[in-house]
């Protein structure tokens, strides 16, 4: 088949079982290492061979651009210009595997139908042979790969060959030949001298093994690119300690010829600099290196919200790709939703597309609907294909519209804009498409996080009082800080309500920082109000709330402090269920911890009792009710934390109550992380 179609390489896959998989049985024309990621393929994988088997038809990918569009995961590993044809090995009764053939990019044929028919007929014959082998119980397994050309080495056997060797030995630059595995078959004296390795040690050894300083992914990429694309490539490498060498690779179907010389430009730049470290202009510059991909993957995995993802793209991905601006789009109710943008002097231009129906013929809507990337190398190209979009200029001259696909569904589109007309190479398209996959996963998580955050914030706001009511004889202030971990929602709560000529205050803490804890907190807060409204005493309110929590069967516990304040008589009656004791600041500035009698946490035992405690309150006294997040932290003794809170309350307690509240929680409000919620309720008698 390779001879018939003048293909450069090919392979046969056989269908294995347990679990079903396509396994490479033999490869020809190129080293198997080039196809290493696809030696064993799931029948459900999105690769041409698997598609051909599933659909029982040939799959033709005519060039690198089409590969980047249809099979980005292959293109990012092999970002070189080449064409590929995958064909199934099937009979009426069974599927036995597949065959692929590949051609270099420059020689990619547009196979006519008769040629395809002959290739499919060959596949049908091979499938028939496989079927007969199976019926005859002939074992099928891998075979030795077929690589063209000799492995090199050996003395020339003719006068012409000997003269050719003498001629090559007289040349001032190095020459060597490599087989398809990279092994040196011949090296002239100049090559040995430039590399600093005797010719005898070079022959038969892979070049990068003989010269370890060439064992670098960048140089390997040039080698692979030359063989797959059959294009001449070059690179410059530093031979330690300070000699820059230029390598030019001339590919053929049986291997490579390599020309080695000194990189004079680099040598000149390095004079007087102790060997020089300037990388020459002809050094290959990969769009995104392996380390950059690892770094971007790690950074994207840490991005939390949508704006975090957009900022990361702007800071790290767009500059790497040479882009000057970006827009991230999504769909909402059948319309475009501009999630964010960066780099536009006039943001109103971008916002014009917000709310545009997805049926509008625009590249942004097209990419969102189809999941197929679109590249426009000039404004004229964009205007020709999308006249409506061309009516509005954003000031840029080239664009890449990348579908953000996560778990097989489009979640958005990333638009990278360039200030000048830009030619998108096959490698660049492959890298952009691959990076879009990473961005899509991060954006998908970020959209879910933002939705949960909005839900949490709304639920928390609904369950906590919007403002504290005005009650006679008492000044009030309150603060709530959610934990920074999880959904930023928790079970801490407080409430204040008038009750006749008195007022009722409650503060509590339900286990957890999630929707369940918040929902239970709302139930307890509502129940406390209801029990108060029917006239229950503080200790009865606690007992009723405890029974309610047990009846709900949530397996969560809650602490609570309930007090009934009578400022006219100068007293407060309190009941406590496993909650931290309140602090009382006297008018003279002294602060003491109110050691109240109490019972266990709510929800522990149905027989629990909660004794009441009465406290005298003179005019100007300040009560501080709080949850444990304000005083408990790892490595800090609780008594020391209470003493510190009391000291600070004594120092600032004379200030306006809102300022007092801010001062007491300031340390926690400014912290990057809070492991627990914090609720604070301040009550000051006015007399």
XYZ file of C-alpha atoms in Angstrom:
687
model
C 0.000 0.000 0.000
C 2.839 2.413 0.804
C 4.450 1.738 -2.584
C 1.133 2.091 -4.383
C 0.358 5.483 -2.797
C 3.968 6.724 -2.495
C 3.441 7.097 1.259
C 6.295 7.866 3.611
C 5.118 5.733 6.541
C 2.356 3.393 7.573
C 1.211 1.005 10.270
C -1.176 -1.879 10.878
C -3.342 -2.012 14.004
C -5.004 -5.196 15.190
C -8.075 -5.234 17.415
C -7.297 -6.785 20.771
C -9.666 -7.750 23.541
C -9.991 -7.566 27.324
C -10.477 -4.648 27.132
C -11.003 -3.982 23.408
C -8.162 -1.881 22.000
C -6.365 -1.228 18.734
C -2.758 -2.353 19.132
C 0.010 -1.469 16.670
C 1.300 -4.710 15.135
C 3.868 -3.283 12.716
C 5.060 0.126 11.552
C 7.046 1.030 8.460
C 8.929 4.039 7.165
C 9.477 5.892 10.457
C 10.560 4.871 13.955
C 7.761 3.575 16.149
C 8.744 6.128 18.787
C 7.144 8.818 16.607
C 3.781 7.113 17.169
C 4.498 6.028 20.757
C 1.462 7.798 22.312
C -0.808 5.823 19.955
C 0.671 2.310 20.091
C -2.459 1.203 21.933
C -5.691 3.086 21.170
C -9.144 2.839 22.667
C -11.807 2.266 19.982
C -13.593 5.316 21.428
C -10.578 7.653 21.176
C -10.791 10.795 19.045
C -7.996 9.822 16.639
C -8.244 8.989 12.904
C -7.547 5.253 13.309
C -10.286 4.803 15.922
C -12.722 6.970 13.933
C -12.095 4.823 10.850
C -12.860 1.645 12.815
C -15.986 3.023 14.520
C -17.427 4.507 11.336
C -16.168 1.654 9.075
C -14.937 4.155 6.496
C -11.632 5.831 5.531
C -10.623 9.031 7.364
C -8.536 11.487 5.317
C -6.637 14.358 6.975
C -5.040 16.351 4.188
C -2.590 18.612 6.101
C -1.380 19.874 9.464
C -3.998 22.613 9.660
C -6.815 20.128 9.275
C -5.115 17.873 11.833
C -4.976 20.781 14.310
C -8.657 21.507 13.722
C -10.010 17.956 13.827
C -7.472 16.138 16.002
C -5.696 18.771 18.144
C -4.198 16.213 20.546
C -2.264 14.604 17.692
C -1.253 17.957 16.239
C 0.226 19.220 19.494
C 2.471 16.128 19.756
C 3.359 16.133 16.037
C 3.028 19.795 14.998
C 4.497 19.217 11.541
C 3.007 19.416 8.050
C 1.891 15.921 7.040
C -1.172 14.153 5.661
C -2.727 10.944 6.969
C -5.197 8.363 5.705
C -6.717 5.838 8.122
C -8.664 2.843 6.751
C -10.581 0.121 8.615
C -9.805 -3.595 8.303
C -13.363 -4.939 8.341
C -15.433 -7.723 6.847
C -19.183 -8.173 6.902
C -18.873 -10.108 10.134
C -16.131 -8.491 12.174
C -13.642 -5.695 12.690
C -9.998 -6.743 12.722
C -8.156 -3.444 12.969
C -7.002 -0.545 10.833
C -4.200 0.753 8.614
C -2.820 4.251 8.360
C -0.567 5.824 5.743
C 1.139 9.215 6.017
C 2.791 11.637 3.611
C 5.109 14.598 4.248
C 3.433 17.992 4.185
C 5.047 19.169 0.977
C 4.145 16.005 -0.880
C 0.675 15.425 0.534
C -1.284 13.934 -2.370
C -4.890 14.725 -3.071
C -5.735 11.072 -3.549
C -8.029 10.496 -6.487
C -10.971 8.159 -6.024
C -9.400 5.295 -8.037
C -6.310 5.401 -5.759
C -8.520 5.340 -2.656
C -10.516 2.462 -4.118
C -7.307 0.465 -4.689
C -6.146 1.140 -1.127
C -9.520 0.127 0.308
C -9.416 -3.025 -1.823
C -6.007 -3.822 -0.352
C -7.455 -3.333 3.130
C -10.334 -5.642 2.252
C -7.862 -8.325 1.115
C -5.859 -7.931 4.324
C -9.057 -8.130 6.402
C -9.970 -11.335 4.554
C -6.544 -12.826 5.325
C -6.973 -11.899 8.994
C -10.407 -13.498 9.089
C -9.044 -16.732 7.633
C -6.178 -16.667 10.141
C -8.614 -16.328 13.007
C -10.744 -19.209 11.725
C -7.630 -21.344 11.415
C -6.555 -20.362 14.959
C -3.333 -18.859 13.610
C -1.939 -16.561 16.303
C -1.595 -12.919 15.256
C 0.950 -10.679 16.935
C 3.412 -7.857 16.390
C 6.106 -8.111 13.731
C 9.476 -6.352 13.313
C 9.075 -2.792 12.073
C 10.264 -1.995 8.550
C 12.649 0.938 8.205
C 14.103 1.902 4.845
C 17.837 2.262 4.233
C 20.947 0.704 5.785
C 21.895 1.235 9.397
C 25.230 2.715 8.328
C 28.843 1.972 9.075
C 31.253 -0.238 7.155
C 34.073 0.569 4.746
C 33.289 1.688 1.214
C 33.643 -1.150 -1.246
C 34.233 0.595 -4.554
C 36.734 3.069 -5.935
C 33.983 5.704 -6.377
C 32.865 5.314 -2.804
C 36.447 5.550 -1.551
C 36.988 8.758 -3.539
C 33.736 10.145 -2.116
C 35.013 9.484 1.412
C 38.322 11.227 0.611
C 36.442 14.192 -0.828
C 34.251 14.509 2.276
C 37.302 14.314 4.521
C 38.762 17.389 2.812
C 35.712 19.600 3.410
C 36.132 22.326 6.099
C 32.693 21.688 7.608
C 31.322 18.583 9.244
C 29.093 16.057 7.517
C 27.437 12.994 8.958
C 24.535 10.749 8.050
C 21.838 9.461 10.423
C 19.416 6.608 9.915
C 15.764 6.846 10.893
C 16.665 6.006 14.496
C 19.210 8.822 14.631
C 22.218 6.487 14.553
C 25.360 7.840 12.885
C 26.277 5.884 9.755
C 29.128 8.102 8.609
C 31.007 11.134 9.988
C 33.844 12.986 8.258
C 36.897 14.191 10.259
C 35.578 17.763 10.457
C 32.357 16.536 12.092
C 34.322 14.511 14.639
C 36.530 17.517 15.388
C 33.613 19.951 15.766
C 31.721 17.535 18.011
C 34.892 16.678 19.962
C 34.216 12.945 19.583
C 36.325 10.417 17.597
C 34.586 9.170 14.459
C 34.852 5.565 15.666
C 32.760 6.443 18.739
C 30.146 8.205 16.617
C 29.391 5.475 14.053
C 26.535 3.196 15.121
C 25.509 5.417 18.036
C 22.553 7.864 18.159
C 23.998 11.351 17.781
C 22.442 12.695 21.013
C 23.819 9.741 22.968
C 27.335 10.266 21.635
C 27.020 14.017 22.389
C 24.822 14.275 25.540
C 24.589 18.062 25.208
C 22.382 17.413 22.145
C 19.918 15.375 24.235
C 17.315 18.137 24.410
C 13.607 18.162 23.418
C 14.169 21.231 21.233
C 16.771 19.464 19.087
C 14.715 16.265 19.010
C 11.820 18.332 17.695
C 13.964 19.504 14.756
C 14.941 15.884 13.997
C 11.362 14.621 14.141
C 10.102 17.608 12.161
C 12.626 17.042 9.370
C 11.714 13.346 9.010
C 7.936 13.752 9.182
C 7.649 16.876 7.012
C 10.662 16.101 4.768
C 11.577 19.778 5.141
C 15.142 20.973 5.715
C 15.429 22.239 9.284
C 18.213 23.729 11.385
C 19.157 24.645 14.912
C 22.089 26.018 16.885
C 23.407 24.244 19.971
C 25.982 25.132 22.603
C 28.805 22.624 22.875
C 30.232 23.076 26.392
C 31.857 25.141 27.544
C 31.279 27.917 25.013
C 31.258 26.779 21.368
C 28.075 27.394 19.382
C 27.567 24.929 16.514
C 25.085 25.178 13.667
C 23.283 21.985 12.523
C 21.374 21.770 9.257
C 19.294 18.646 8.618
C 18.551 17.415 5.084
C 15.899 14.655 5.261
C 15.277 11.682 3.005
C 13.125 8.578 3.235
C 16.029 6.553 4.657
C 17.401 9.068 7.132
C 19.108 12.447 7.431
C 22.251 14.144 6.180
C 23.588 16.644 8.709
C 25.873 19.602 7.980
C 27.761 20.933 11.029
C 29.620 24.241 11.196
C 30.577 26.898 13.686
C 27.873 29.482 14.343
C 29.963 32.549 13.546
C 27.371 35.151 14.549
C 27.161 33.712 18.022
C 30.904 33.397 18.369
C 31.220 37.065 17.447
C 28.600 38.158 19.964
C 30.205 36.122 22.698
C 33.675 37.653 22.352
C 34.834 39.181 25.577
C 31.893 37.798 27.533
C 33.528 34.719 28.923
C 32.163 32.306 26.345
C 28.935 34.145 25.562
C 25.402 33.080 26.355
C 23.402 34.854 23.665
C 21.085 32.503 21.827
C 21.336 33.066 18.064
C 18.390 34.133 15.999
C 18.265 30.830 14.129
C 17.830 28.872 17.360
C 14.380 27.278 17.136
C 11.888 29.107 19.293
C 9.104 26.766 20.347
C 5.796 28.501 20.901
C 5.246 26.781 24.205
C 7.885 24.583 25.823
C 7.158 21.541 27.958
C 8.006 23.501 31.109
C 5.673 26.312 30.034
C 2.829 23.864 29.470
C 3.427 22.351 32.914
C 3.503 25.827 34.440
C 0.335 26.925 32.654
C -1.438 23.709 33.629
C -0.535 24.270 37.276
C -1.584 27.913 37.152
C -4.900 27.115 35.458
C -5.615 24.422 38.041
C -5.265 27.055 40.774
C -7.527 29.631 39.074
C -10.741 29.841 41.083
C -13.227 32.191 39.447
C -13.878 33.211 35.839
C -11.992 36.487 36.244
C -9.007 34.561 37.629
C -8.944 32.449 34.451
C -9.209 35.506 32.200
C -6.427 37.304 34.061
C -4.201 34.232 33.769
C -4.783 34.053 30.010
C -3.917 37.746 29.745
C -0.787 37.471 31.885
C 0.723 34.193 30.690
C -0.907 32.652 27.620
C -1.627 35.628 25.339
C 1.922 37.094 25.613
C 3.427 33.656 24.934
C 1.408 33.425 21.719
C 2.235 36.996 20.666
C -1.337 38.221 21.182
C -2.100 41.733 22.391
C -5.761 41.385 23.434
C -8.322 38.755 24.297
C -12.028 38.181 24.844
C -13.690 35.215 26.539
C -17.234 34.448 25.410
C -19.920 32.048 26.595
C -23.574 31.535 25.819
C -26.496 32.428 28.036
C -30.108 31.815 27.035
C -29.166 31.481 23.372
C -27.122 34.684 23.276
C -23.469 35.653 23.475
C -22.247 36.487 26.955
C -18.972 38.423 27.211
C -17.369 36.944 30.330
C -14.350 39.257 30.222
C -11.751 40.933 28.052
C -8.292 42.440 28.234
C -6.205 44.780 26.091
C -8.949 46.920 24.524
C -8.615 50.698 24.828
C -12.315 51.029 24.110
C -14.159 48.250 25.983
C -17.473 49.384 24.495
C -16.416 47.750 21.204
C -16.329 44.355 22.934
C -19.537 44.952 24.864
C -21.401 45.501 21.563
C -21.367 41.714 21.129
C -22.918 41.068 24.547
C -26.403 39.622 24.119
C -26.074 38.977 20.365
C -28.181 35.909 19.377
C -26.143 32.792 18.642
C -27.872 32.577 15.262
C -26.087 35.769 14.128
C -23.399 34.949 11.518
C -20.301 35.913 13.501
C -17.089 33.944 14.109
C -17.713 34.052 17.882
C -21.167 32.500 17.538
C -20.007 30.034 14.867
C -17.192 28.699 17.050
C -19.511 28.414 20.057
C -22.078 26.456 18.040
C -19.721 24.129 16.183
C -16.686 23.764 18.454
C -14.402 24.294 15.409
C -11.588 26.900 15.712
C -11.366 29.791 13.262
C -8.239 31.758 12.320
C -8.261 35.071 10.469
C -4.888 36.335 9.328
C -6.090 39.809 8.266
C -9.034 42.154 8.637
C -9.833 41.701 4.946
C -10.204 37.940 5.433
C -12.518 38.459 8.407
C -14.643 41.027 6.562
C -14.897 38.809 3.468
C -16.170 35.806 5.429
C -18.226 37.705 8.021
C -19.412 41.033 6.570
C -21.445 41.880 9.706
C -18.389 41.538 11.944
C -16.362 43.567 9.460
C -18.631 46.558 9.998
C -17.232 46.954 13.524
C -13.458 47.272 13.842
C -11.848 46.621 17.213
C -8.525 48.058 16.055
C -6.794 44.694 15.646
C -5.624 42.981 12.468
C -5.719 39.200 13.069
C -7.681 36.859 15.324
C -7.771 33.298 16.610
C -11.221 32.098 17.730
C -10.640 29.020 19.894
C -13.481 26.753 21.064
C -13.257 25.943 24.751
C -14.514 22.356 24.949
C -14.714 20.516 28.275
C -16.014 16.957 28.586
C -17.120 17.006 24.964
C -19.253 20.166 25.182
C -18.417 23.780 24.341
C -18.293 26.017 27.408
C -17.050 29.146 25.689
C -14.764 30.749 23.137
C -11.391 32.399 23.684
C -10.582 35.113 21.146
C -6.940 36.176 20.817
C -6.356 39.395 18.852
C -3.158 40.545 17.157
C -2.197 44.130 16.390
C -0.720 43.210 12.986
C -1.687 40.692 10.275
C -0.521 37.319 11.516
C 0.138 34.034 9.732
C -0.928 31.092 11.879
C 1.455 28.198 11.214
C 0.399 24.586 11.579
C 2.402 24.303 14.785
C 0.874 27.473 16.187
C -2.658 26.317 15.406
C -1.962 22.986 17.084
C -0.538 24.642 20.200
C -3.412 27.166 20.400
C -5.988 24.395 20.060
C -4.258 22.343 22.741
C -4.016 25.292 25.125
C -7.714 25.940 24.500
C -8.421 22.511 26.000
C -6.569 23.472 29.184
C -8.374 26.813 29.334
C -11.721 25.087 28.798
C -11.251 22.815 31.802
C -10.289 25.774 33.991
C -13.183 27.899 32.704
C -15.675 25.073 33.235
C -14.578 24.774 36.866
C -14.596 28.549 37.276
C -18.151 28.893 35.933
C -19.360 26.251 38.388
C -17.451 27.937 41.222
C -18.887 31.369 40.439
C -22.400 29.925 40.264
C -21.937 28.212 43.623
C -20.436 31.374 45.063
C -23.438 33.438 43.930
C -25.770 30.813 45.382
C -23.846 30.749 48.651
C -23.689 34.524 48.912
C -27.390 34.879 48.177
C -28.344 32.141 50.623
C -26.163 33.602 53.366
C -27.615 37.076 52.830
C -31.138 35.665 52.924
C -30.577 33.797 56.183
C -28.829 36.575 58.090
C -30.676 39.766 59.088
C -30.231 42.522 56.506
C -29.968 45.064 59.298
C -30.377 45.137 63.037
C -33.654 46.546 64.344
C -33.702 49.572 66.600
C -34.462 48.506 70.157
C -35.023 50.919 73.048
C -32.148 51.479 75.433
C -29.565 49.492 73.391
C -26.948 50.352 70.768
C -26.135 47.491 68.413
C -23.578 46.481 65.795
C -22.845 43.176 64.078
C -20.291 41.674 61.697
C -20.149 38.418 59.732
C -17.061 37.040 57.926
C -17.387 33.740 56.038
C -14.596 31.192 55.930
C -12.418 31.573 52.840
C -12.380 27.824 52.201
C -15.147 25.872 50.533
C -18.196 27.812 49.322
C -17.712 30.792 51.667
C -20.956 29.928 53.401
C -21.367 28.606 56.891
C -23.517 27.987 59.887
C -22.613 31.001 62.049
C -25.613 33.231 62.739
C -26.871 36.046 64.907
C -30.218 37.763 65.394
C -31.791 40.581 67.352
C -35.502 41.171 67.804
C -37.729 43.326 70.032
C -39.906 41.414 72.492
C -42.352 43.826 74.114
C -40.456 46.282 76.282
C -37.412 44.009 76.114
C -35.222 42.661 73.309
C -33.934 39.220 72.443
C -30.457 38.467 71.049
C -29.114 35.139 69.863
C -25.838 33.972 68.358
C -24.889 30.464 67.287
C -22.729 28.220 65.177
C -23.821 25.123 63.208
C -21.122 22.643 62.195
C -19.798 22.963 58.659
C -19.292 25.503 55.886
C -21.791 24.375 53.292
C -25.375 24.703 52.164
C -26.558 22.076 54.678
C -25.072 24.022 57.588
C -26.535 27.281 56.297
C -29.984 25.737 55.839
C -29.959 24.298 59.338
C -28.805 27.633 60.703
C -31.853 29.272 59.105
C -34.147 26.702 60.694
C -32.672 27.245 64.161
C -32.849 31.024 63.833
C -36.506 30.819 62.761
C -37.310 28.372 65.564
C -35.724 30.609 68.215
C -37.894 33.500 67.042
C -40.985 31.290 67.143
C -40.280 29.981 70.634
C -39.659 33.520 71.820
C -42.929 34.737 70.282
C -44.959 32.190 72.286
C -43.372 33.451 75.515
C -40.865 30.726 76.369
C -38.152 31.601 78.887
C -34.489 31.522 77.746
C -33.839 28.051 79.168
C -37.023 26.724 77.517
C -36.032 28.233 74.167
C -32.759 26.298 74.357
C -34.496 23.027 75.284
C -37.035 23.396 72.454
C -34.296 24.191 69.927
C -32.340 21.141 71.077
C -35.337 18.852 70.581
C -35.979 20.342 67.145
C -32.412 19.668 66.040
C -32.616 16.042 67.214
C -35.986 15.551 65.495
C -34.561 16.837 62.209
C -32.047 13.959 62.265
C -29.283 15.956 60.575
C -26.418 14.477 62.640
C -25.076 18.035 62.949
C -24.562 19.875 66.229
C -24.862 23.560 66.992
C -23.739 25.914 69.731
C -25.989 28.757 70.802
C -26.149 31.658 73.248
C -29.557 33.215 73.914
C -30.268 36.273 76.044
C -33.245 38.413 76.933
C -32.196 41.997 77.574
C -34.169 44.325 79.837
C -32.285 47.664 79.771
C -34.968 49.463 81.793
C -34.310 47.154 84.757
C -30.586 46.906 83.986
C -30.335 43.160 83.594
C -30.024 40.341 81.083
C -31.115 36.714 81.397
C -29.002 34.224 79.423
C -28.904 30.523 78.512
C -25.943 28.839 76.835
C -25.573 25.622 74.790
C -21.897 24.838 74.355
C -21.142 28.356 73.063
C -18.100 30.515 73.967
C -18.872 32.790 76.948
C -19.677 36.446 76.227
C -17.461 39.336 77.293
C -18.789 42.229 79.364
C -17.084 45.626 79.367
C -18.057 47.841 82.293
C -18.341 51.614 81.799
C -14.978 52.076 83.515
C -13.250 49.977 80.826
C -12.782 46.763 82.772
C -13.582 43.588 80.830
C -14.551 40.240 82.260
C -15.566 36.868 80.862
C -19.080 35.936 81.954
C -18.738 32.393 83.233
C -22.298 31.272 82.524
C -23.690 27.924 83.506
C -24.681 26.007 80.378
C -25.582 22.742 78.752
C -24.184 20.641 75.899
C -24.337 21.480 72.225
C -27.767 21.431 70.609
C -28.500 18.092 68.990
C -26.421 15.903 71.325
C -29.018 14.506 73.726
C -32.757 14.993 74.077
C -32.579 15.118 77.889
C -30.168 18.090 78.018
C -31.037 21.074 80.252
C -29.796 24.636 79.919
C -29.817 26.617 83.186
C -30.426 30.351 83.065
C -28.055 33.022 84.375
C -28.991 36.601 85.250
C -26.442 39.391 84.780
C -26.658 42.973 86.006
C -26.053 45.633 83.342
C -25.324 49.235 84.283
C -25.813 51.991 81.678
C -22.828 52.040 79.317
C -22.059 48.338 79.669
C -20.993 46.602 76.455
C -21.762 42.925 75.774
C -19.735 41.142 73.118
C -21.282 37.945 71.721
C -19.142 36.047 69.208
C -18.550 32.668 67.586
C -15.433 30.541 68.048
C -13.861 31.674 64.781
C -12.930 34.938 66.532
C -10.931 33.261 69.298
C -9.868 29.814 68.090
C -6.831 29.355 65.852
C -4.223 26.573 65.530
C -1.459 26.728 68.122
C -3.133 29.436 70.240
C -4.434 28.658 73.718
C -8.127 29.513 74.084
C -7.630 31.335 77.416
C -4.870 33.442 75.879
C -7.102 34.245 72.907
C -9.967 35.271 75.204
C -7.615 37.454 77.239
C -6.379 39.140 74.067
C -9.939 39.761 72.825
C -10.843 41.201 76.235
C -7.802 43.481 76.166
C -8.698 44.848 72.750
C -12.335 45.307 73.771
C -11.186 47.271 76.815
C -8.987 49.536 74.666
C -11.554 50.395 71.965
C -14.874 49.856 73.781
C -15.434 53.587 74.292
C -15.521 54.263 70.528
C -18.683 54.309 68.391
C -20.008 50.780 68.243
C -19.515 50.256 64.484
C -15.865 51.268 64.874
C -15.511 48.883 67.821
C -16.865 46.030 65.673
C -14.458 46.869 62.828
C -11.468 46.983 65.181
C -12.293 43.597 66.725
C -12.548 41.760 63.371
C -9.980 43.790 61.405
C -7.183 41.235 61.797
C -9.421 38.506 60.361
C -10.983 40.676 57.650
C -7.510 41.494 56.272
C -6.323 37.871 56.322
C -5.962 35.990 53.028
C -7.423 32.846 54.592
C -9.950 32.154 57.329
C -10.484 28.560 58.313
C -13.764 29.304 60.136
C -16.700 31.693 59.966
C -16.823 34.633 62.355
C -19.961 36.246 63.750
C -19.894 39.163 66.210
C -22.820 40.912 67.894
C -22.246 43.944 70.151
C -24.884 45.304 72.540
C -24.318 48.499 74.569
C -26.863 49.732 77.110
C -27.572 53.445 76.873
C -29.429 53.883 80.196
